[in-house]
CSV table of C-alpha atoms and ligand atoms in Angstrom, one decimal:
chain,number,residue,atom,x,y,z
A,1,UNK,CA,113.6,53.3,103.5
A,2,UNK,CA,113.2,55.1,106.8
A,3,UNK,CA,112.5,59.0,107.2
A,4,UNK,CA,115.4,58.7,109.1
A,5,UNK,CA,117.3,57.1,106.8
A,6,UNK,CA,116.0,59.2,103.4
A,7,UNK,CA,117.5,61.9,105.7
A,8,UNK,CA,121.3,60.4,106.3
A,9,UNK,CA,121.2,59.8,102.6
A,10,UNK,CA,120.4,63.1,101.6
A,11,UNK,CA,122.5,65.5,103.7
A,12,UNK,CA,125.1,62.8,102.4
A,13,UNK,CA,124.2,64.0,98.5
A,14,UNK,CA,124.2,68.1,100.1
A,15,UNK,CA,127.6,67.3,101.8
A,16,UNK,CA,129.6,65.9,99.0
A,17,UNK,CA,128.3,69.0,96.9
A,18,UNK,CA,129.6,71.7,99.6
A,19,UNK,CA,126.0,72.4,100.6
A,20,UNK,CA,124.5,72.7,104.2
A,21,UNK,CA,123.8,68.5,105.3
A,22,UNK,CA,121.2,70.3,108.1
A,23,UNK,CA,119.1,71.3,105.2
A,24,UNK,CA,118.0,67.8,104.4
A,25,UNK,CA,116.8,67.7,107.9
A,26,UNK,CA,114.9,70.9,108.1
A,27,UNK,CA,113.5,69.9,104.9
A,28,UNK,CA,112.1,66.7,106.1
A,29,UNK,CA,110.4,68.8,109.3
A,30,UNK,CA,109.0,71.4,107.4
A,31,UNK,CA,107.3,69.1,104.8
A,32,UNK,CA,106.2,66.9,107.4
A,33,UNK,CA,104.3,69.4,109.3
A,34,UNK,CA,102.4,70.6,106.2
A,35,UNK,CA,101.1,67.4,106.1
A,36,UNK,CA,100.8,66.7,109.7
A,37,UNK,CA,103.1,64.2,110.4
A,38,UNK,CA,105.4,64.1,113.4
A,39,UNK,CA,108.6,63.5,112.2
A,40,UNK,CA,109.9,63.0,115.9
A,41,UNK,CA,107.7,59.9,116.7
A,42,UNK,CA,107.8,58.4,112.9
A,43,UNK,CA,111.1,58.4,112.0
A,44,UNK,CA,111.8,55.0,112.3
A,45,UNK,CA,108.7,54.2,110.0
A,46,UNK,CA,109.0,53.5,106.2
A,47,UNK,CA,108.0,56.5,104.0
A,48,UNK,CA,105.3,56.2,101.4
A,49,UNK,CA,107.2,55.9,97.9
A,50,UNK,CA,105.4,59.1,96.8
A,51,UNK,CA,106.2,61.3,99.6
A,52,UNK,CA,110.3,60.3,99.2
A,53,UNK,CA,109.8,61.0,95.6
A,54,UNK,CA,108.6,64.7,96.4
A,55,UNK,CA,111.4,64.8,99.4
A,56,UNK,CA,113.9,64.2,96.6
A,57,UNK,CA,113.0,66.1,93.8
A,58,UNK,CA,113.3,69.4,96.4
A,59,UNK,CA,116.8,68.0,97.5
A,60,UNK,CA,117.7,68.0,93.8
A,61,UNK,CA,116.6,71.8,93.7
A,62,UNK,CA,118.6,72.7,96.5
A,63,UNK,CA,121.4,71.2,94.7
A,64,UNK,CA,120.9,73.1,92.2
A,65,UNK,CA,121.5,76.1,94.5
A,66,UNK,CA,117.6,76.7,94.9
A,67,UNK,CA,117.0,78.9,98.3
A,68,UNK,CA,115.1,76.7,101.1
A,69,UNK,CA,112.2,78.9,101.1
A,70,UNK,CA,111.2,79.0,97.4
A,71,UNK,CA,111.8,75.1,97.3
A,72,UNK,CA,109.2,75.1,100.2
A,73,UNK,CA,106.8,77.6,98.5
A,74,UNK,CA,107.3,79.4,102.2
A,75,UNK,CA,109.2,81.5,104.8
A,76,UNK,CA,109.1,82.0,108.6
A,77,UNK,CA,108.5,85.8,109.6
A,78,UNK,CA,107.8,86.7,112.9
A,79,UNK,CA,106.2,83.4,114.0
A,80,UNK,CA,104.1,83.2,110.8
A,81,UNK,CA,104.6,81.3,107.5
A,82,UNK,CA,105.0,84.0,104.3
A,83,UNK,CA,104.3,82.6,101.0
A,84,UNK,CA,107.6,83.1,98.9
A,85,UNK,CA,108.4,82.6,95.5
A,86,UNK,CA,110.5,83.9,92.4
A,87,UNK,CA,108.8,87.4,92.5
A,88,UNK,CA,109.6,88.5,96.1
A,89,UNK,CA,112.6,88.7,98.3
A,90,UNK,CA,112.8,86.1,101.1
A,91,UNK,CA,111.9,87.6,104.0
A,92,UNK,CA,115.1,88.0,106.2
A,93,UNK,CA,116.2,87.2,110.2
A,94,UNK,CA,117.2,90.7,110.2
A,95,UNK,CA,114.3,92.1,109.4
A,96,UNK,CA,112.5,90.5,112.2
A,97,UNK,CA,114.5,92.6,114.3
A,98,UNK,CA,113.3,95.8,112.5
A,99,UNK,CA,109.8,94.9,113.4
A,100,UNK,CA,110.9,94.9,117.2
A,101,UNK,CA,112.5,97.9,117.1
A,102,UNK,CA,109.6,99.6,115.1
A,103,UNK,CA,107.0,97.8,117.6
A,104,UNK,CA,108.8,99.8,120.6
A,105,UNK,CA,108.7,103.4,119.3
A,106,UNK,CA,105.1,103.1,117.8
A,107,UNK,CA,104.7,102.1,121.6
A,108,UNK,CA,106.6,105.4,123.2
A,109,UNK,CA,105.6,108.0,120.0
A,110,UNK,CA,102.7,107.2,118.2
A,111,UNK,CA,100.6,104.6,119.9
A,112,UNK,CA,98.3,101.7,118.5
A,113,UNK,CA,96.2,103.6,115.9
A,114,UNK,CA,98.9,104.9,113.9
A,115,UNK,CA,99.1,104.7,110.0
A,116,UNK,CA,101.8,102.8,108.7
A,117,UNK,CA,103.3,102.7,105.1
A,118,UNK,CA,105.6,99.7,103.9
A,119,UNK,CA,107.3,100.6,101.2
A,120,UNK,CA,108.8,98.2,98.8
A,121,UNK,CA,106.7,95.7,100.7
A,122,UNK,CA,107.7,92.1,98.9
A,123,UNK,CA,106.2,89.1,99.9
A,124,UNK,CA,104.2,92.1,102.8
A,125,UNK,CA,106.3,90.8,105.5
A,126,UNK,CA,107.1,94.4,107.0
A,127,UNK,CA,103.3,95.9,106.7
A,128,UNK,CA,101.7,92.2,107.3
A,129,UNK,CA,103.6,91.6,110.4
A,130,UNK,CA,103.3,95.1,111.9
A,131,UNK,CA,98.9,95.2,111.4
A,132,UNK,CA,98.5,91.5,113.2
A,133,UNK,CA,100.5,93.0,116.3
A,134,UNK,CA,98.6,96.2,115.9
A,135,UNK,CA,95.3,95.5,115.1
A,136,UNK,CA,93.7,98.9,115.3
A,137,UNK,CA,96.5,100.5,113.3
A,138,UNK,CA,96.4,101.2,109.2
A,139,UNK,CA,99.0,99.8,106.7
A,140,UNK,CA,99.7,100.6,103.2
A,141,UNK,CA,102.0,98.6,101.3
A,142,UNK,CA,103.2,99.8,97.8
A,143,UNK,CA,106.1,97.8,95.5
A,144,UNK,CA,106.8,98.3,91.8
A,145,UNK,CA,106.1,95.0,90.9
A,146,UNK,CA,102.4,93.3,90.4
A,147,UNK,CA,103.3,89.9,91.0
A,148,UNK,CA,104.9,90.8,94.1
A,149,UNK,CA,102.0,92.8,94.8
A,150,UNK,CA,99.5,89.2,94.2
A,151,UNK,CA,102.0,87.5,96.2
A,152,UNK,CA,101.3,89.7,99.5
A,153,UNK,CA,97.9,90.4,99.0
A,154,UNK,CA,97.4,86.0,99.2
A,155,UNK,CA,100.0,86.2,102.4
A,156,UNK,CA,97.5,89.1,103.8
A,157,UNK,CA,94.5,86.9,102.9
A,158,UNK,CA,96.2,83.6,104.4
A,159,UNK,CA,97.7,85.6,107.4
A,160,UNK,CA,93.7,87.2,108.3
A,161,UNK,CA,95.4,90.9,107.8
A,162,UNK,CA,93.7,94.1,106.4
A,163,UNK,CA,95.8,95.8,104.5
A,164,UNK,CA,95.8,98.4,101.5
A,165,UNK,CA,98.6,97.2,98.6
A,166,UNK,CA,99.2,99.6,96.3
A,167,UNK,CA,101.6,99.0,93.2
A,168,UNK,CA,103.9,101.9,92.3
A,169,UNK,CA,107.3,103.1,92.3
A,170,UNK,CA,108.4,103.8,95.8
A,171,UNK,CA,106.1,106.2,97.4
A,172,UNK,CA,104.7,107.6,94.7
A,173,UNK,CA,101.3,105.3,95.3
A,174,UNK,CA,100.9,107.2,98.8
A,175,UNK,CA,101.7,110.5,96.9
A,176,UNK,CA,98.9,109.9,94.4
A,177,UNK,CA,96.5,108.8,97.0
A,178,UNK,CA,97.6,111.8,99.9
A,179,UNK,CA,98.2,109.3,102.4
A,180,UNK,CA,100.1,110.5,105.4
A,181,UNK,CA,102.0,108.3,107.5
A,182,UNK,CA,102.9,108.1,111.1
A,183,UNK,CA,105.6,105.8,110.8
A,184,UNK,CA,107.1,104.3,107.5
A,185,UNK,CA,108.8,101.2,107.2
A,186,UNK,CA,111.5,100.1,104.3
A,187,UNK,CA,113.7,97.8,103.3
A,188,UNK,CA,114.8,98.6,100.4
A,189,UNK,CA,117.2,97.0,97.2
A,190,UNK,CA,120.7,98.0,99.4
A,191,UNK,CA,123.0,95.5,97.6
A,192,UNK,CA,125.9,97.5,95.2
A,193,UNK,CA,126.1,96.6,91.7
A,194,UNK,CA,129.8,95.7,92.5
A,195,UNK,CA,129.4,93.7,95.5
A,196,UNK,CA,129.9,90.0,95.8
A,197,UNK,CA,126.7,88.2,96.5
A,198,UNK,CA,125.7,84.1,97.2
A,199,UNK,CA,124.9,82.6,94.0
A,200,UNK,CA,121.3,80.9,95.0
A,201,UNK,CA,121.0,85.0,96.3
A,202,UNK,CA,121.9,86.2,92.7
A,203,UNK,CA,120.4,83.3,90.7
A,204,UNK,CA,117.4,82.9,92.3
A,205,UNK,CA,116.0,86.3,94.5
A,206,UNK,CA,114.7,89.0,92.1
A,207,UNK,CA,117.1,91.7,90.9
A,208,UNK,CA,115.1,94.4,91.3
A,209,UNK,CA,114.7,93.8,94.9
A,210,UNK,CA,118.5,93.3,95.9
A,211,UNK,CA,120.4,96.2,93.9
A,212,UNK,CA,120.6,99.5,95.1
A,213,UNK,CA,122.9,101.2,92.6
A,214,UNK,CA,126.4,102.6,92.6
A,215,UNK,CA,126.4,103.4,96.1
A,216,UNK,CA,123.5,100.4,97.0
A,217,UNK,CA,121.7,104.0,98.2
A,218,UNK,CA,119.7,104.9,94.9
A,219,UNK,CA,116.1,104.2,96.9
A,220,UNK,CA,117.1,105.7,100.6
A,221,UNK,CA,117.7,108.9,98.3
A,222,UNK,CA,114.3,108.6,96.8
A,223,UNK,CA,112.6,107.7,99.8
A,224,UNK,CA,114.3,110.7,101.9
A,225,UNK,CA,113.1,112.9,99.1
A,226,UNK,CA,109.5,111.8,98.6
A,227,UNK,CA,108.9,111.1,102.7
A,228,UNK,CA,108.0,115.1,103.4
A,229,UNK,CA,105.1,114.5,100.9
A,230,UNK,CA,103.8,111.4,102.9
A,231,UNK,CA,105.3,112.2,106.6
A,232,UNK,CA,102.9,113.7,109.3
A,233,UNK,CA,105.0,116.5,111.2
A,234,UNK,CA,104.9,114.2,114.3
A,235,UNK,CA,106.7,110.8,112.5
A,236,UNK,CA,109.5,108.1,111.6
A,237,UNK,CA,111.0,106.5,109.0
A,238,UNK,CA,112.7,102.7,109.8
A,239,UNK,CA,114.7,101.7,107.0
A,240,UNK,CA,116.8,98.2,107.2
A,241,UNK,CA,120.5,98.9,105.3
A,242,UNK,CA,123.7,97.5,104.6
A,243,UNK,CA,126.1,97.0,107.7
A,244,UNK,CA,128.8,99.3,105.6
A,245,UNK,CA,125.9,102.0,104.7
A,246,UNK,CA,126.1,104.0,108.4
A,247,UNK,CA,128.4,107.0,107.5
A,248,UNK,CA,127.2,107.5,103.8
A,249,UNK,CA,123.6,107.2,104.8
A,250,UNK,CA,124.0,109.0,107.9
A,251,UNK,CA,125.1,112.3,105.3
A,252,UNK,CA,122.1,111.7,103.1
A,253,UNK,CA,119.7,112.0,106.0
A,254,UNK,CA,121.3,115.0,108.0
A,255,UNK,CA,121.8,116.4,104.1
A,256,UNK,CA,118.1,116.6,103.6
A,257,UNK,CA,117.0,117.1,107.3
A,258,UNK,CA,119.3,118.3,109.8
A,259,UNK,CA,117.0,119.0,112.7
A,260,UNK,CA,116.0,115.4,113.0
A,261,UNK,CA,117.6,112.6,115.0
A,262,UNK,CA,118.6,110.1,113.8
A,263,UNK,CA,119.7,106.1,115.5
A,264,UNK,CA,121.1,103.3,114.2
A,265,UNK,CA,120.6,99.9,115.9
A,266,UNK,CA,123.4,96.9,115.0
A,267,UNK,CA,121.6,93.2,114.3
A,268,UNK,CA,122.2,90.5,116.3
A,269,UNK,CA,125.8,89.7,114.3
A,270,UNK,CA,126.4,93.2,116.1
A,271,UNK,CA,126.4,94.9,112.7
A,272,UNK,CA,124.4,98.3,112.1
A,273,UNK,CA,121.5,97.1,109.6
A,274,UNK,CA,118.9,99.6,110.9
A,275,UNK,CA,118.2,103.1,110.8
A,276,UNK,CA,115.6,105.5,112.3
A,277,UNK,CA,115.2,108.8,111.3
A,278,UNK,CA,112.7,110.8,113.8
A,279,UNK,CA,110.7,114.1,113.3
A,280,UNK,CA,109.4,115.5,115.8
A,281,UNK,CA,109.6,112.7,118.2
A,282,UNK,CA,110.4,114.3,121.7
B,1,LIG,N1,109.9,94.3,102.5
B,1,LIG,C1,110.4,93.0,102.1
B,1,LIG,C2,111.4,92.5,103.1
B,1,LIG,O1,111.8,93.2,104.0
B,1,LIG,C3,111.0,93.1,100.7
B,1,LIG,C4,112.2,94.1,100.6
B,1,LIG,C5,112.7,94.2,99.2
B,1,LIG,O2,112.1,93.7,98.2
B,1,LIG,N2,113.8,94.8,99.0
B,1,LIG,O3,111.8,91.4,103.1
């Protein structure tokens, strides 16, 4: 059999179970690159027996409802492959965007050298991202949970960044250690107990990065109340958020501090999943 043809058969096997056929496809590319072959040029040549046999078993996992990107071990953030697996969230399209956004004011308010805190940092895709494109800045991820916390100190190590991880609720970890922070980034658990999610989402990603509570707002609340402790007067918080969350979260910010300003930016579907809060900022 054919890498061409191992394909055809197994977006075939996707199809009949309701799945995406194009995964078997991207599959194929991705594992092919980790092992340098050019899918393009060979796939008209027979594939090894052992290589079709590893192909396979990871199209049975996505049948079982397995996300692409723990079934390949990785994600694509920002041009750069991010370790994923059971303990951290995948890193999101979205969330790309929140890096450009955050990229353009550190440009116009705070400049290169700024000090950055990720909070709920995951897989370190937010802090990660944002010291390779500023090299001379600092960054200071925290998340609750250790294995996360192992999981994006390897991508750091992998990806050549210097970064401070710090394991702890929130920003309590920045509290302890008096850090003050130019700009912080977060995106946090949004996702309301009620709401209806994918199954591979709910079966696979970990809980205590998708739920947000009631309301899905349970962390912007702590956040907003622990950010004076960590905030330099001069400074921003960028939070990703739920596309319903504008209005509720827009009265928990001005609640706390009504002399800021505040933006929200819609994602590419042209739905408002980011918010900025400035102090300061003029
Ligand atoms: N910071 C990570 C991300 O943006 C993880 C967020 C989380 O666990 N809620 O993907």
């Amino acid at each position: 059999m054919t890498y061409q043809q191992l394909v055809t058969f197994s977006q075939n096997r996707l199809i009949e179970n309701n799945l995406h056929g194009g995964f078997a496809f991207r599959l194929m590319l991705e594992m092919c690159e980790l092992k340098g072959i050019n899918l393009y040029m060979d796939k008209d040549t027979v594939i090894s027996e052992s290589f079709a046999m590893e192909y396979s078993a990871n199209i049975d996992r996505l049948l079982l409802n397995e996300p692409m990107a723990y079934v390949l071990g990785f994600e694509w953030f920002f041009g750069r492959r991010f370790i994923t697996d059971s303990s951290v969230l995948i890193p999101r399209e979205e969330t790309e965007e929140l890096v450009g956004h955050v990229l353009a004011d550190i440009d116009e308010y705070f400049g290169e050298s700024c000090v950055i805190g990720d909070v709920a940092t995951g897989s370190g895709n937010l802090g990660i991202t944002l010291k390779l494109e500023l090299p001379k800045s600092t960054v200071v991820c925290s998340d609750i949970s250790g294995d996360a916390i192992e999981t994006a100190k390897k991508n750091a190590n992998n990806l050549g960044a210097d970064v401070t991880f710090l394991m702890g609720d929130m920003a309590q970890p920045f509290i302890e250690n008096k850090i003050k922070c130019d700009v912080l980034v977060c995106n946090p658990p949004y996702i309301l107990f009620s709401e209806e999610v994918q199954t591979s989402v709910l079966e696979y990603e970990p809980h205590v990065a998708l739920f947000g509570g009631e309301d899905g707002l349970d962390f912007y609340r702590q956040l907003l109340d622990e950010a004076p402790q960590i905030l330099k007067e001069k400074s921003m918080i960028a939070f990703e958020m739920g596309f319903n969350q504008k209005e509720n979260l827009t009265k928990e910010v001005v609640k706390r501090f009504p002399q800021a300003t505040i933006r929200f930016e819609k994602d590419l579907n042209g739905l408002d999943r980011m918010c900025f809060v400035y102090f300061n900022c003029n």
